[in-house]
Coordinates of C-alpha atoms and ligand atoms in Angstrom, one line a residue:
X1261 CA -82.0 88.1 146.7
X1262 CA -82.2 84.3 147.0
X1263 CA -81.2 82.9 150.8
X1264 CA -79.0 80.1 149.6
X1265 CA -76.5 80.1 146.8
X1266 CA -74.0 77.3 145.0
X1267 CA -70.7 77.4 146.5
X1268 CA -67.6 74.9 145.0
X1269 CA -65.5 72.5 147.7
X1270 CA -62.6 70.8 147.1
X1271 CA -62.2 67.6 149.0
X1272 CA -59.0 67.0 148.2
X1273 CA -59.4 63.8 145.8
X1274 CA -59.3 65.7 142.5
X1275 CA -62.8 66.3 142.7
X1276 CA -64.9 69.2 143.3
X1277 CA -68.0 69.3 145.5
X1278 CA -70.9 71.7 145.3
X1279 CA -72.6 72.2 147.5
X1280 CA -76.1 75.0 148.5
X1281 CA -74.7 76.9 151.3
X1282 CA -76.8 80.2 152.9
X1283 CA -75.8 83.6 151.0
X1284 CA -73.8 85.8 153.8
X1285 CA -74.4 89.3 155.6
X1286 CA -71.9 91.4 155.3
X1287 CA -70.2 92.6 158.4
X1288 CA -68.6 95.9 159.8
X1289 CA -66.4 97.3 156.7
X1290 CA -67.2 94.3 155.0
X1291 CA -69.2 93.8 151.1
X1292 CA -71.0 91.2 149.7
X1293 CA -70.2 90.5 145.8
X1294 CA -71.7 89.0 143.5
X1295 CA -68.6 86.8 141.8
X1296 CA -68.9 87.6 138.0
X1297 CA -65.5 86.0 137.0
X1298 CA -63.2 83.7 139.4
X1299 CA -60.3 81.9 138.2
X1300 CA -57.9 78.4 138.5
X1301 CA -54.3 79.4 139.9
X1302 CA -51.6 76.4 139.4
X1303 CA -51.4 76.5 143.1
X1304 CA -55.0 75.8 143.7
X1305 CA -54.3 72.9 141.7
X1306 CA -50.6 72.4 143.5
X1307 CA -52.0 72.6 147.0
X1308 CA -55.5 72.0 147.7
X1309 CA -57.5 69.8 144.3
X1310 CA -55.1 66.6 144.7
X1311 CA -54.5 66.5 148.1
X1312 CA -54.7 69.0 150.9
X1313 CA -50.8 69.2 150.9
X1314 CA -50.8 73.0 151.5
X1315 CA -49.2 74.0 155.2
X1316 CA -49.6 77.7 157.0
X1317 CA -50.5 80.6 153.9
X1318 CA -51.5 77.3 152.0
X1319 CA -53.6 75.6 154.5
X1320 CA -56.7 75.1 152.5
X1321 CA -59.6 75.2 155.9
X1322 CA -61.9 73.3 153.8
X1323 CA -63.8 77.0 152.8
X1324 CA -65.2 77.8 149.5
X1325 CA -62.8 77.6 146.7
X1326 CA -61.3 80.5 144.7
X1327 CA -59.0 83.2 145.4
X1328 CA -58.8 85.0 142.3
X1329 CA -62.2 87.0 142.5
X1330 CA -64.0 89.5 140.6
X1331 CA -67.5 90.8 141.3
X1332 CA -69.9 93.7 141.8
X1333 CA -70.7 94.7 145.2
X1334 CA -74.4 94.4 146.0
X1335 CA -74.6 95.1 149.9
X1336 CA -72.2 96.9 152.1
X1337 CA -72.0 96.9 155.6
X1338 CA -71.9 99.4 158.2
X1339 CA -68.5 101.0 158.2
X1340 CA -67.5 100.9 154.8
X1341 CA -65.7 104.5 153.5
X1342 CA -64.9 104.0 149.8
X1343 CA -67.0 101.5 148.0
X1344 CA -70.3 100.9 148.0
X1345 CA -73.3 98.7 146.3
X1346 CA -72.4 99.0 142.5
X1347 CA -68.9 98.9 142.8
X1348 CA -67.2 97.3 140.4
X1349 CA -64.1 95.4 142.3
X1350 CA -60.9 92.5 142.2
X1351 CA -60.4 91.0 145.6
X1352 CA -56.9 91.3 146.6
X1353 CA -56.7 87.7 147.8
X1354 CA -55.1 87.6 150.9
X1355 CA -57.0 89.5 154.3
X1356 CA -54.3 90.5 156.5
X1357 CA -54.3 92.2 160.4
X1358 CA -54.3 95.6 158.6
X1359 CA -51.6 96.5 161.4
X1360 CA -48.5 94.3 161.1
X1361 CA -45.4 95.6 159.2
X1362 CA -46.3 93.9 155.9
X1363 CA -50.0 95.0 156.6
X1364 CA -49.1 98.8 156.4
X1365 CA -46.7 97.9 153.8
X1366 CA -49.4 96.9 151.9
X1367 CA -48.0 93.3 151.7
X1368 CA -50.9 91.6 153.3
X1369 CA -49.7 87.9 151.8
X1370 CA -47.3 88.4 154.3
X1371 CA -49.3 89.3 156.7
X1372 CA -47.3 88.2 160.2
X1373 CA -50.7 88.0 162.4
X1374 CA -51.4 84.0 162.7
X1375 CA -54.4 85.0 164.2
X1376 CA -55.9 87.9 161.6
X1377 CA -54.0 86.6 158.2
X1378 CA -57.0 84.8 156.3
X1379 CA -56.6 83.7 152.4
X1380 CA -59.4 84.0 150.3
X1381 CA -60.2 80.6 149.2
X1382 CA -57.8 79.0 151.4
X1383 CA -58.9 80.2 155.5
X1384 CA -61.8 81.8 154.6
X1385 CA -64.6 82.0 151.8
X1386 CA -63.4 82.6 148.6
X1387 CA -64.5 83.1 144.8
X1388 CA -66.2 79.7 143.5
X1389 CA -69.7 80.8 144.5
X1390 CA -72.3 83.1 143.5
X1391 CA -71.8 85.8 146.4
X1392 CA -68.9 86.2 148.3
X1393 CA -68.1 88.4 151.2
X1394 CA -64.8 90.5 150.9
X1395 CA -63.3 93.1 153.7
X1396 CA -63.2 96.9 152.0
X1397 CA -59.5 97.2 152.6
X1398 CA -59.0 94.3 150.4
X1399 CA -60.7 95.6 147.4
X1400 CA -59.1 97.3 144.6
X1401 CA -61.5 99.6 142.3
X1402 CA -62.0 97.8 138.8
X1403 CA -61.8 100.8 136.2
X1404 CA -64.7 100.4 133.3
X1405 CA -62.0 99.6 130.5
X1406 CA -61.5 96.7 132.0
X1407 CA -64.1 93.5 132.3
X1408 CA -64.5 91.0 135.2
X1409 CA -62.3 88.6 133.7
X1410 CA -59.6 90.7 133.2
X1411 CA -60.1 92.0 136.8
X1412 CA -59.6 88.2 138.3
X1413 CA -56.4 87.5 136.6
X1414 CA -55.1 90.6 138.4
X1415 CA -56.4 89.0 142.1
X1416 CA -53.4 87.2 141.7
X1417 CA -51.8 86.1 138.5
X1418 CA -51.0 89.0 136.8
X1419 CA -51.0 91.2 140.5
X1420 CA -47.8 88.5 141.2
X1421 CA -46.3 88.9 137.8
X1422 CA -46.0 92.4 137.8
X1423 CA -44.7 92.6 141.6
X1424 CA -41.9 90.0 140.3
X1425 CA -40.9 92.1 137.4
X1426 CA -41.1 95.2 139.0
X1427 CA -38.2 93.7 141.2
X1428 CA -35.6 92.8 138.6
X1429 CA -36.6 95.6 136.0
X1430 CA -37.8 95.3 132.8
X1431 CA -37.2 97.7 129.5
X1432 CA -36.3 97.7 126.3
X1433 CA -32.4 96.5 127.0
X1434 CA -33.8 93.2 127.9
X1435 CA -33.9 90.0 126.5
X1436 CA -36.1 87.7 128.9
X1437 CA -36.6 84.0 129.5
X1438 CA -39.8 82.4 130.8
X1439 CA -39.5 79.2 132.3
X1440 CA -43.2 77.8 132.4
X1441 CA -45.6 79.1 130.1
X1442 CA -49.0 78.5 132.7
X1443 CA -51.3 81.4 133.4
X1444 CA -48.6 83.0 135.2
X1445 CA -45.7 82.3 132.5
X1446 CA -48.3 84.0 130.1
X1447 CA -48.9 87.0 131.9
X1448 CA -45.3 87.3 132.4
X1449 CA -44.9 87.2 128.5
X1450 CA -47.8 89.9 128.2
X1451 CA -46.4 92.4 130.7
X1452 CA -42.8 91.9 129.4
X1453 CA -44.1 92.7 126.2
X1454 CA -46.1 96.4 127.2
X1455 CA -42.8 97.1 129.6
X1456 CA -40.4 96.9 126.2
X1457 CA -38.8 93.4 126.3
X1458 CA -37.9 93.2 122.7
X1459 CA -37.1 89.2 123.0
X1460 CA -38.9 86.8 125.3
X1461 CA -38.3 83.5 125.4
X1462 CA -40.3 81.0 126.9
X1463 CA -39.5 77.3 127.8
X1464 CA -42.5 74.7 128.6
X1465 CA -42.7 70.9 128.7
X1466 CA -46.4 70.9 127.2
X1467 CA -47.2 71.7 123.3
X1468 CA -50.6 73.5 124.0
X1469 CA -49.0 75.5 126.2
X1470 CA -46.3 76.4 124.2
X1471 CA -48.6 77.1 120.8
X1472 CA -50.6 79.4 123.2
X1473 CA -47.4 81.3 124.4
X1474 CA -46.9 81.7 120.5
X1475 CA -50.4 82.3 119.4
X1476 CA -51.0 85.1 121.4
X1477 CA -47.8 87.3 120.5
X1478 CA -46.3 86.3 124.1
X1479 CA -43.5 84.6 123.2
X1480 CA -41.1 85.8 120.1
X1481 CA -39.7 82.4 120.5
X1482 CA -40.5 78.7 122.6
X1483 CA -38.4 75.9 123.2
X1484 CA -39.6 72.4 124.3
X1485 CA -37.8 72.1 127.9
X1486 CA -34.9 69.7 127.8
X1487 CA -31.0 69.2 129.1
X1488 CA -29.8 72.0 125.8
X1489 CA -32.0 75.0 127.7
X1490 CA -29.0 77.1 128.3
X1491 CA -27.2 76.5 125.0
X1492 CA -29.9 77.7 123.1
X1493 CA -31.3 80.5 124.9
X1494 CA -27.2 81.4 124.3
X1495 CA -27.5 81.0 121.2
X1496 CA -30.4 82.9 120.5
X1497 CA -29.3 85.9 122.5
X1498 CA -25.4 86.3 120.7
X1499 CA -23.6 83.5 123.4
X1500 CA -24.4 85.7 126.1
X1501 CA -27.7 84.3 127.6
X1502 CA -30.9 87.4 128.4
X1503 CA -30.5 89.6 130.8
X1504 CA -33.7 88.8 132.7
X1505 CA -35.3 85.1 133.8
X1506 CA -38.4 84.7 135.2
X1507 CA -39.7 81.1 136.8
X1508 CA -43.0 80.3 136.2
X1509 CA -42.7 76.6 136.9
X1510 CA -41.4 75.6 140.5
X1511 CA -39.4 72.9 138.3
X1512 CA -35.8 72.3 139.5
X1513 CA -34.3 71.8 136.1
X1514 CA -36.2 75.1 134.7
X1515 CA -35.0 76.9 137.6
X1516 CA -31.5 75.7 137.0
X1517 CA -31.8 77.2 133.3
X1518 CA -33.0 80.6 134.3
X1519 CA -30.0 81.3 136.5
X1520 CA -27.6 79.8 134.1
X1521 CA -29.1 81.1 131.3
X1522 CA -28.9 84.6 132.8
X1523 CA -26.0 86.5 131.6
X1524 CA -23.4 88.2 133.1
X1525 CA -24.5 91.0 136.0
X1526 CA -28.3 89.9 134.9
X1527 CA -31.3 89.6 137.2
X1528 CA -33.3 85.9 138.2
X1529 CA -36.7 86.1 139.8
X1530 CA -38.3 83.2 141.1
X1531 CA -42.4 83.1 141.3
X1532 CA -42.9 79.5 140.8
X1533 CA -43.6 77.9 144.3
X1534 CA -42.4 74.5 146.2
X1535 CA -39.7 72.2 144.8
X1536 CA -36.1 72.4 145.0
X1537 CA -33.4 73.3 142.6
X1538 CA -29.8 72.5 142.7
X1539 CA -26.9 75.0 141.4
X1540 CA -23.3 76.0 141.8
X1541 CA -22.7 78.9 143.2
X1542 CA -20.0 80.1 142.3
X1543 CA -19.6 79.6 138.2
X1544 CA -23.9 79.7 138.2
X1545 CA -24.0 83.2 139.7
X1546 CA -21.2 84.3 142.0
X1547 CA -18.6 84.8 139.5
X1548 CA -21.0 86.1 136.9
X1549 CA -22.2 88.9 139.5
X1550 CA -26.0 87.5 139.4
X1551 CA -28.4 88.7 141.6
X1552 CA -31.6 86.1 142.4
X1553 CA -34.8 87.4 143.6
X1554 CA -38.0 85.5 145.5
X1555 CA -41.5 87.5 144.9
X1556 CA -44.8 86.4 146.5
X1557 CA -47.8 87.8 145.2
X1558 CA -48.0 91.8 145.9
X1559 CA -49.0 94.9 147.1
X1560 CA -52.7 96.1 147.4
X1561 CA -50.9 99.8 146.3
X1562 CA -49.0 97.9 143.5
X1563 CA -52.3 96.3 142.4
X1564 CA -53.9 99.4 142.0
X1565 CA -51.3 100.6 140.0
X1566 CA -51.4 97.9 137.9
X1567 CA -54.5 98.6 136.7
X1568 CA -54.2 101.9 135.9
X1569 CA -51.2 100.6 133.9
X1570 CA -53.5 98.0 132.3
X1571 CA -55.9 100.7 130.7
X1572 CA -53.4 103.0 129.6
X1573 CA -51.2 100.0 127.9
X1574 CA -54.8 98.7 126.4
X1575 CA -53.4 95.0 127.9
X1576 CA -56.1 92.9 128.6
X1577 CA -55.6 89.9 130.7
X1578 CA -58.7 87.9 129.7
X1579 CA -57.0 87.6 126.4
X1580 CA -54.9 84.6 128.0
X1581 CA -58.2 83.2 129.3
X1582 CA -59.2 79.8 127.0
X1583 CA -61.9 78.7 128.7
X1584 CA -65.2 79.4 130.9
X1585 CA -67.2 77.4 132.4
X1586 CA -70.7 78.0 134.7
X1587 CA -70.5 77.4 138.4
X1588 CA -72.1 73.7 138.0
X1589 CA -69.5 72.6 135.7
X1590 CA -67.0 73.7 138.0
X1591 CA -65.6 70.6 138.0
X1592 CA -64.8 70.3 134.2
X1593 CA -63.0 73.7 135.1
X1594 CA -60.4 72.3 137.9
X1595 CA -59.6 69.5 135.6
X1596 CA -58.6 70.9 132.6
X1597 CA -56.6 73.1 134.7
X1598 CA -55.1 70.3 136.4
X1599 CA -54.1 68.8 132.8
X1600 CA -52.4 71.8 131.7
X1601 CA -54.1 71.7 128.2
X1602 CA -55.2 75.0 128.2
X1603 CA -53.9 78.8 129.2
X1604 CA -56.3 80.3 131.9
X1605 CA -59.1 78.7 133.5
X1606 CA -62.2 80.7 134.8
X1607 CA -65.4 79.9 136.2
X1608 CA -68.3 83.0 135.2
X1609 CA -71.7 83.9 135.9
X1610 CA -74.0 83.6 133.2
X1611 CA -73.2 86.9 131.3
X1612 CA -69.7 86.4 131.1
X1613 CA -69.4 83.0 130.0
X1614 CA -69.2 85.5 126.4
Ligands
NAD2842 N1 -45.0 83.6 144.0 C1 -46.3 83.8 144.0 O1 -46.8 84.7 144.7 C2 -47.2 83.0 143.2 C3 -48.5 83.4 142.9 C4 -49.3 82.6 142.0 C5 -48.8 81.4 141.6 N2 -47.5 81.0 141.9 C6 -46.9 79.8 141.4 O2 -46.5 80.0 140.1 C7 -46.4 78.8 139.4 C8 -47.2 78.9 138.1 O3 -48.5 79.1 138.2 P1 -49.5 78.7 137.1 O4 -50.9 79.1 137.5 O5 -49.0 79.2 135.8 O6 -49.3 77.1 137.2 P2 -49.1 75.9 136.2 O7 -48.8 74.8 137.0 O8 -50.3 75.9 135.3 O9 -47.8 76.3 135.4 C9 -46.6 75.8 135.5 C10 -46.0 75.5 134.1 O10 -44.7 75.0 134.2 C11 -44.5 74.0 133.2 N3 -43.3 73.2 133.5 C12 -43.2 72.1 134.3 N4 -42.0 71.6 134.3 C13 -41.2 72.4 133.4 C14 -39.9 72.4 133.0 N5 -39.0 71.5 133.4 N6 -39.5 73.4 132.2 C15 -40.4 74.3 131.8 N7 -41.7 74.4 132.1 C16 -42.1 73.4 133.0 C17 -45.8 73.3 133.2 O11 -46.0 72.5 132.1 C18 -46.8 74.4 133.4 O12 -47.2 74.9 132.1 C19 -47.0 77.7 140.3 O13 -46.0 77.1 141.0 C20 -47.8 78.6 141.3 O14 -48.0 77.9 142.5 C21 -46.7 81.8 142.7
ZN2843 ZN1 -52.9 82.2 142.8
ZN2844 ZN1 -50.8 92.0 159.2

């Protein structure tokens, strides 16, 4: 194996920086990966590619990029008692104490130890490089139905999503608006589809995104955001609004529509993160008996679920993926991604650029 390796930076001017950095050792109960697939979350872009506005969990330490990554392991350390070199593995994204509350919960993004809690791609390496070096207890097996790509989305896009919906409940009763059709408003759309949502609607504010939402099956039907949200999503579900909203897009006006559009005794969840938003209590959900949820990221127990879930439901999250670049041309890869004219973003090794 070579000594050094490319490893992606992000300054913080909407630029990326690449720089040759020495491959690591893996420690006690820890791997090294080689990153196949590692992909561009909105909050990279949010938090850390413009400006390093990010504070606490969103501190960007100035480490390697990426924490949505998914590689094969090609050295373990001393320690490790589950996986081993071959393994085929995600990379839950956040490294917790292991002994906290959340920890043993499982929740590791809320990790309470401000001394142990360590984001991938945010406090400490992350994915945007050719090896990486992950702690065992964060990995989560990848089964063979599924490919590297689809594995990444569920480091934390679709790992988030299906945490969210888990919360407010999803079947076939349910009408459900998307507000924000990004990566994460997509997978929402996929998973609401394989849990039996028979009408999602999703709102957006940018046409490829919205064409994508429709391309793909995602979406039975978009609207361009705008001030007559409510009265159509009303409209389209008999006057009464859907029983489940999902935000996707930290926008105060879209966050507005999903409560209001949420009908009588009907279930909000919020994913999208920073921003405000502004309502009235008491006619927007008091009165109407609405319950509002907050969901950040997930469990590493719920993540292995989820891809059980994904292979028996034949839902692949790569599908949502529009474009792959190489490591070099990282930087093409954070600025589409910061445009917003495309669905998923993902930077690959060689064989699974396709
Ligand atoms: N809660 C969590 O654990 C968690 C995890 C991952 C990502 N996130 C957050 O989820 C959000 C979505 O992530 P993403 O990767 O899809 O990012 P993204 O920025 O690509 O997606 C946001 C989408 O919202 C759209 N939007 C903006 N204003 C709108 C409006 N008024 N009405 C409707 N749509 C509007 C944008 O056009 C964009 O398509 C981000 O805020 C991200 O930080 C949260
Ligand atoms: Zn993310
Ligand atoms: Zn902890």
């Amino acid at each position: 194996m070579n000594e050094t390796m490319t490893a992606a930076f992000l300054p913080g001017d909407s630029t990326v920086e690449l720089r040759t950095v020495p491959v690591p050792t893996p420690g006690h109960a820890e791997v090294l990966l080689r990153v196949k697939v590692s992909t561009i979350c909105g909050s990279d872009i949010r938090c850390i590619y413009h400006e390093h506005l990010g504070k606490g969990p969103e501190g960007y330490q100035g480490v390697i990029a990426g924490h949505e990554p998914c590689g094969q392991i090609v050295a373990a350390g001393e320690g490790c008692r589950r996986f081993k070199t071959g393994d085929r593995v995600i990379v839950y994204h956040i490294s917790g104490c292991g002994v906290c509350n959340d920890c043993r919960r499982g929740y590791m993004i809320s990790c309470t130890s401000e001394k142990y809690r360590r984001a991938y791609g945010w406090q400490r390496d992350g994915g945007m490089a050719e090896y990486m070096i992950a702690e065992e207890k964060d990995l989560i097996a990848l089964p063979d139905q599924l490919s590297f790509a689809d594995g990444a989305q569920v480091a934390c896009g679709f790992g988030t999503v299906y945490e969210g919906l888990e919360k407010i409940g999803i079947d076939g009763n349910h009408a459900v608006l998307i507000t924000g059709l990004g990566p994460v408003g997509l997978a929402t759309g996929a998973l609401c589809r394989k849990l039996g949502a028979n009408k999602i609607i999703g709102i957006d504010v940018v046409p490829e995104r919205m064409k994508i939402a429709l391309d793909l099956g995602l979406c039975d039907v978009v609207l361009a955001s705008g001030p007559d949200n409510v009265a159509e999503v009303k409209a389209l579900t008999g006057g009464f609004g859907v029983e489940r909203a999902v935000d996707c897009s930290a926008h105060h006006a879209a966050r507005a529509t999903a409560i209001r559009a949420t009908r009588r005794w009907g279930r909000i969840v919020f994913i999208g993160e920073g921003g405000t938003v502004e309502i009235n209590p008491s006619p927007d959900m008091i009165h109407d008996q609405k319950t509002l949820y907050g969901s950040w990221v997930t469990s590493t127990w719920l993540m292995e679920e989820l891809v059980e879930r994904l292979v028996r439901w034949n839902l692949h999250p790569a599908d949502i993926i529009t474009h792959r670049f190489p490591l070099e041309r990282a930087g093409e890869a954070y600025a589409l991604m910061a445009s917003g004219k495309c669905g998923k973003v993902a930077v690959c090794a060689d064989e699974e650029l396709m």
